[in-house]
Every structure is written in structure tokens, then in C-alpha cells.
Amino acid sequence: MKHYIYIITDRNRTNLHVGLCTDLIKTMQFYSEMPTLFYDKAQQLSRLVYFEEINNEEQAMERFKFMSSFTRAQKEKMIRSVNADWIDLTIGLTAEHKMRIRPYFRPSLATSKRSLTF
């Protein structure tokens, strides 16, 4: 099972929150549905600025503990190494997820009404 370590921030970049989850898209939906869970509305955590995908649960926990101990400067340096403009990565992540899901096709009615003629 894949595990994700992520850093999420608010629109002013004042708070940097490190988290660990197994479904990044559901986690981001949770943050958007609960805007004032951790902070007030002005400091709403809504921008995913960094994430890592790790396949092993033990390695993910070790990496999460390691990243949680980082100072703000270390977190900013890590974010800027991959996302220099601090762009919200949620948009690309949800678009990629939608491309993976097979669209639902309704079976054609014409094929089910075919009759056999001899």
C-alpha cells in the first residue's frame, strides 16, 4: 500500500503542516470540507505544496518523524527544491486521478434488443 507524506500550507504561507496518509486526494478533500479544523478561516490549510510517495509503511513513518522535526527553514528549502513557486499541487493530482478512473459507459440498448433470426 502506498503512503504519502505531505506538507500543506495556508494562502499566506504562515503555517506549514506535515502529515502522513494513505489516500492523498481524500485527505485534501477532508481539509477543504473542514476549513477551520486546526486554525481560523484566515489561516485555513488548503494548499498542498509538497508530497512524497513511499511504498513501505515503516519507511513512511520514519520519514514522517524525520520531516516533522525539521525547522521551518528546512521545510521551505525542501518545498522550493521541487515547487519553487509554491503552486497548489491538488489541481494536478485530482486531474491525474480522474484520468486513471475508467469512465462509466452505459451499455447500448441496441445490442441488448438484437433478436436471433434463422
PDB file of C-alpha atoms in Angstrom:
ATOM      1  CA  MET A   1       0.000   0.000   0.000  1.00  0.00           C
ATOM      2  CA  LYS A   2       1.251   3.453  -0.843  1.00  0.00           C
ATOM      3  CA  HIS A   3       1.752   6.044   1.857  1.00  0.00           C
ATOM      4  CA  TYR A   4       2.052   9.763   1.291  1.00  0.00           C
ATOM      5  CA  ILE A   5       3.928  12.319   3.328  1.00  0.00           C
ATOM      6  CA  TYR A   6       2.763  15.817   2.540  1.00  0.00           C
ATOM      7  CA  ILE A   7       3.208  19.442   3.503  1.00  0.00           C
ATOM      8  CA  ILE A   8       0.157  21.659   3.415  1.00  0.00           C
ATOM      9  CA  THR A   9       0.006  25.400   3.997  1.00  0.00           C
ATOM     10  CA  ASP A  10      -2.396  28.321   4.037  1.00  0.00           C
ATOM     11  CA  ARG A  11      -2.690  31.043   1.413  1.00  0.00           C
ATOM     12  CA  ASN A  12      -0.198  33.316   3.205  1.00  0.00           C
ATOM     13  CA  ARG A  13       2.320  30.514   3.836  1.00  0.00           C
ATOM     14  CA  THR A  14       2.376  31.223   7.554  1.00  0.00           C
ATOM     15  CA  ASN A  15       1.722  27.638   8.684  1.00  0.00           C
ATOM     16  CA  LEU A  16       3.428  24.521   7.354  1.00  0.00           C
ATOM     17  CA  HIS A  17       1.801  21.257   8.404  1.00  0.00           C
ATOM     18  CA  VAL A  18       3.461  17.880   7.789  1.00  0.00           C
ATOM     19  CA  GLY A  19       1.130  14.907   7.503  1.00  0.00           C
ATOM     20  CA  LEU A  20       1.012  11.204   6.656  1.00  0.00           C
ATOM     21  CA  CYS A  21      -1.848   9.437   4.873  1.00  0.00           C
ATOM     22  CA  THR A  22      -2.695   6.552   2.555  1.00  0.00           C
ATOM     23  CA  ASP A  23      -5.076   8.464   0.245  1.00  0.00           C
ATOM     24  CA  LEU A  24      -3.873  11.952  -0.561  1.00  0.00           C
ATOM     25  CA  ILE A  25      -6.947  13.003  -2.527  1.00  0.00           C
ATOM     26  CA  LYS A  26      -9.346  12.083   0.289  1.00  0.00           C
ATOM     27  CA  THR A  27      -7.109  13.854   2.780  1.00  0.00           C
ATOM     28  CA  MET A  28      -7.165  17.038   0.719  1.00  0.00           C
ATOM     29  CA  GLN A  29     -10.959  16.795   0.427  1.00  0.00           C
ATOM     30  CA  PHE A  30     -11.116  16.476   4.209  1.00  0.00           C
ATOM     31  CA  TYR A  31      -9.078  19.660   4.649  1.00  0.00           C
ATOM     32  CA  SER A  32     -11.338  21.531   2.213  1.00  0.00           C
ATOM     33  CA  GLU A  33     -14.525  20.295   3.942  1.00  0.00           C
ATOM     34  CA  MET A  34     -13.228  21.219   7.396  1.00  0.00           C
ATOM     35  CA  PRO A  35     -11.662  24.646   6.813  1.00  0.00           C
ATOM     36  CA  THR A  36     -11.462  25.713  10.457  1.00  0.00           C
ATOM     37  CA  LEU A  37     -10.390  22.400  11.950  1.00  0.00           C
ATOM     38  CA  PHE A  38      -6.923  23.473  13.098  1.00  0.00           C
ATOM     39  CA  TYR A  39      -6.912  27.254  12.616  1.00  0.00           C
ATOM     40  CA  ASP A  40      -9.301  30.108  11.979  1.00  0.00           C
ATOM     41  CA  LYS A  41     -10.574  30.898   8.472  1.00  0.00           C
ATOM     42  CA  ALA A  42      -7.687  33.276   7.650  1.00  0.00           C
ATOM     43  CA  GLN A  43      -5.160  30.503   8.269  1.00  0.00           C
ATOM     44  CA  GLN A  44      -7.082  27.690   6.554  1.00  0.00           C
ATOM     45  CA  LEU A  45      -4.798  24.874   5.428  1.00  0.00           C
ATOM     46  CA  SER A  46      -5.743  24.499   1.790  1.00  0.00           C
ATOM     47  CA  ARG A  47      -2.623  24.322  -0.398  1.00  0.00           C
ATOM     48  CA  LEU A  48      -0.724  21.125  -0.961  1.00  0.00           C
ATOM     49  CA  VAL A  49       2.810  22.275  -1.725  1.00  0.00           C
ATOM     50  CA  TYR A  50       4.860  19.091  -1.293  1.00  0.00           C
ATOM     51  CA  PHE A  51       4.314  15.341  -1.140  1.00  0.00           C
ATOM     52  CA  GLU A  52       6.297  12.108  -1.298  1.00  0.00           C
ATOM     53  CA  GLU A  53       5.044   8.647  -2.185  1.00  0.00           C
ATOM     54  CA  ILE A  54       6.506   5.756  -0.173  1.00  0.00           C
ATOM     55  CA  ASN A  55       5.577   2.092  -0.623  1.00  0.00           C
ATOM     56  CA  ASN A  56       6.667   0.774   2.790  1.00  0.00           C
ATOM     57  CA  GLU A  57       4.740   1.714   5.947  1.00  0.00           C
ATOM     58  CA  GLU A  58       7.788   1.591   8.239  1.00  0.00           C
ATOM     59  CA  GLN A  59       9.840   3.801   5.935  1.00  0.00           C
ATOM     60  CA  ALA A  60       6.916   6.213   5.656  1.00  0.00           C
ATOM     61  CA  MET A  61       6.662   6.511   9.448  1.00  0.00           C
ATOM     62  CA  GLU A  62      10.411   7.086   9.774  1.00  0.00           C
ATOM     63  CA  ARG A  63      10.359   9.733   7.037  1.00  0.00           C
ATOM     64  CA  PHE A  64       7.314  11.412   8.622  1.00  0.00           C
ATOM     65  CA  LYS A  65       9.022  11.606  12.020  1.00  0.00           C
ATOM     66  CA  PHE A  66      12.175  12.919  10.386  1.00  0.00           C
ATOM     67  CA  MET A  67      10.326  15.608   8.405  1.00  0.00           C
ATOM     68  CA  SER A  68       8.247  16.605  11.430  1.00  0.00           C
ATOM     69  CA  SER A  69      11.427  17.505  13.272  1.00  0.00           C
ATOM     70  CA  PHE A  70      12.525  19.923  10.519  1.00  0.00           C
ATOM     71  CA  THR A  71      12.699  23.621  11.193  1.00  0.00           C
ATOM     72  CA  ARG A  72      10.633  25.990   9.061  1.00  0.00           C
ATOM     73  CA  ALA A  73      13.721  26.925   7.014  1.00  0.00           C
ATOM     74  CA  GLN A  74      14.437  23.267   6.238  1.00  0.00           C
ATOM     75  CA  LYS A  75      10.820  22.674   5.168  1.00  0.00           C
ATOM     76  CA  GLU A  76      10.871  25.758   2.932  1.00  0.00           C
ATOM     77  CA  LYS A  77      14.129  24.633   1.323  1.00  0.00           C
ATOM     78  CA  MET A  78      12.673  21.182   0.644  1.00  0.00           C
ATOM     79  CA  ILE A  79       9.482  22.679  -0.860  1.00  0.00           C
ATOM     80  CA  ARG A  80      11.395  25.133  -3.057  1.00  0.00           C
ATOM     81  CA  SER A  81      13.583  22.329  -4.425  1.00  0.00           C
ATOM     82  CA  VAL A  82      10.550  20.795  -6.165  1.00  0.00           C
ATOM     83  CA  ASN A  83       7.909  23.537  -6.132  1.00  0.00           C
ATOM     84  CA  ALA A  84       9.693  26.869  -6.374  1.00  0.00           C
ATOM     85  CA  ASP A  85       6.507  28.926  -6.856  1.00  0.00           C
ATOM     86  CA  TRP A  86       4.562  27.165  -4.079  1.00  0.00           C
ATOM     87  CA  ILE A  87       1.834  26.192  -6.545  1.00  0.00           C
ATOM     88  CA  ASP A  88      -1.106  24.195  -5.182  1.00  0.00           C
ATOM     89  CA  LEU A  89      -0.475  20.603  -6.322  1.00  0.00           C
ATOM     90  CA  THR A  90      -4.024  19.456  -5.591  1.00  0.00           C
ATOM     91  CA  ILE A  91      -5.293  20.520  -9.019  1.00  0.00           C
ATOM     92  CA  GLY A  92      -2.824  18.364 -10.921  1.00  0.00           C
ATOM     93  CA  LEU A  93      -3.297  15.491  -8.502  1.00  0.00           C
ATOM     94  CA  THR A  94      -7.079  15.402  -8.939  1.00  0.00           C
ATOM     95  CA  ALA A  95      -6.768  15.710 -12.723  1.00  0.00           C
ATOM     96  CA  GLU A  96      -4.359  12.778 -12.805  1.00  0.00           C
ATOM     97  CA  HIS A  97      -6.684  10.762 -10.563  1.00  0.00           C
ATOM     98  CA  LYS A  98      -9.654  11.409 -12.856  1.00  0.00           C
ATOM     99  CA  MET A  99      -7.662  10.231 -15.854  1.00  0.00           C
ATOM    100  CA  ARG A 100      -6.934   6.911 -14.123  1.00  0.00           C
ATOM    101  CA  ILE A 101     -10.571   6.181 -13.366  1.00  0.00           C
ATOM    102  CA  ARG A 102     -12.333   4.417 -16.184  1.00  0.00           C
ATOM    103  CA  PRO A 103     -15.350   6.354 -17.328  1.00  0.00           C
ATOM    104  CA  TYR A 104     -18.671   4.637 -16.921  1.00  0.00           C
ATOM    105  CA  PHE A 105     -20.165   3.679 -20.260  1.00  0.00           C
ATOM    106  CA  ARG A 106     -23.832   2.847 -20.460  1.00  0.00           C
ATOM    107  CA  PRO A 107     -24.402  -0.293 -22.485  1.00  0.00           C
ATOM    108  CA  SER A 108     -26.122   0.325 -25.738  1.00  0.00           C
ATOM    109  CA  LEU A 109     -29.773  -0.597 -25.860  1.00  0.00           C
ATOM    110  CA  ALA A 110     -29.466  -1.647 -29.486  1.00  0.00           C
ATOM    111  CA  THR A 111     -27.125  -4.525 -28.649  1.00  0.00           C
ATOM    112  CA  SER A 112     -29.429  -5.957 -25.997  1.00  0.00           C
ATOM    113  CA  LYS A 113     -32.513  -5.984 -28.230  1.00  0.00           C
ATOM    114  CA  ARG A 114     -30.973  -7.968 -31.029  1.00  0.00           C
ATOM    115  CA  SER A 115     -33.035 -10.935 -31.937  1.00  0.00           C
ATOM    116  CA  LEU A 116     -31.785 -14.078 -33.499  1.00  0.00           C
ATOM    117  CA  THR A 117     -33.210 -14.894 -36.900  1.00  0.00           C
ATOM    118  CA  PHE A 118     -32.838 -18.209 -38.635  1.00  0.00           C
TER     119      PHE A 118
END
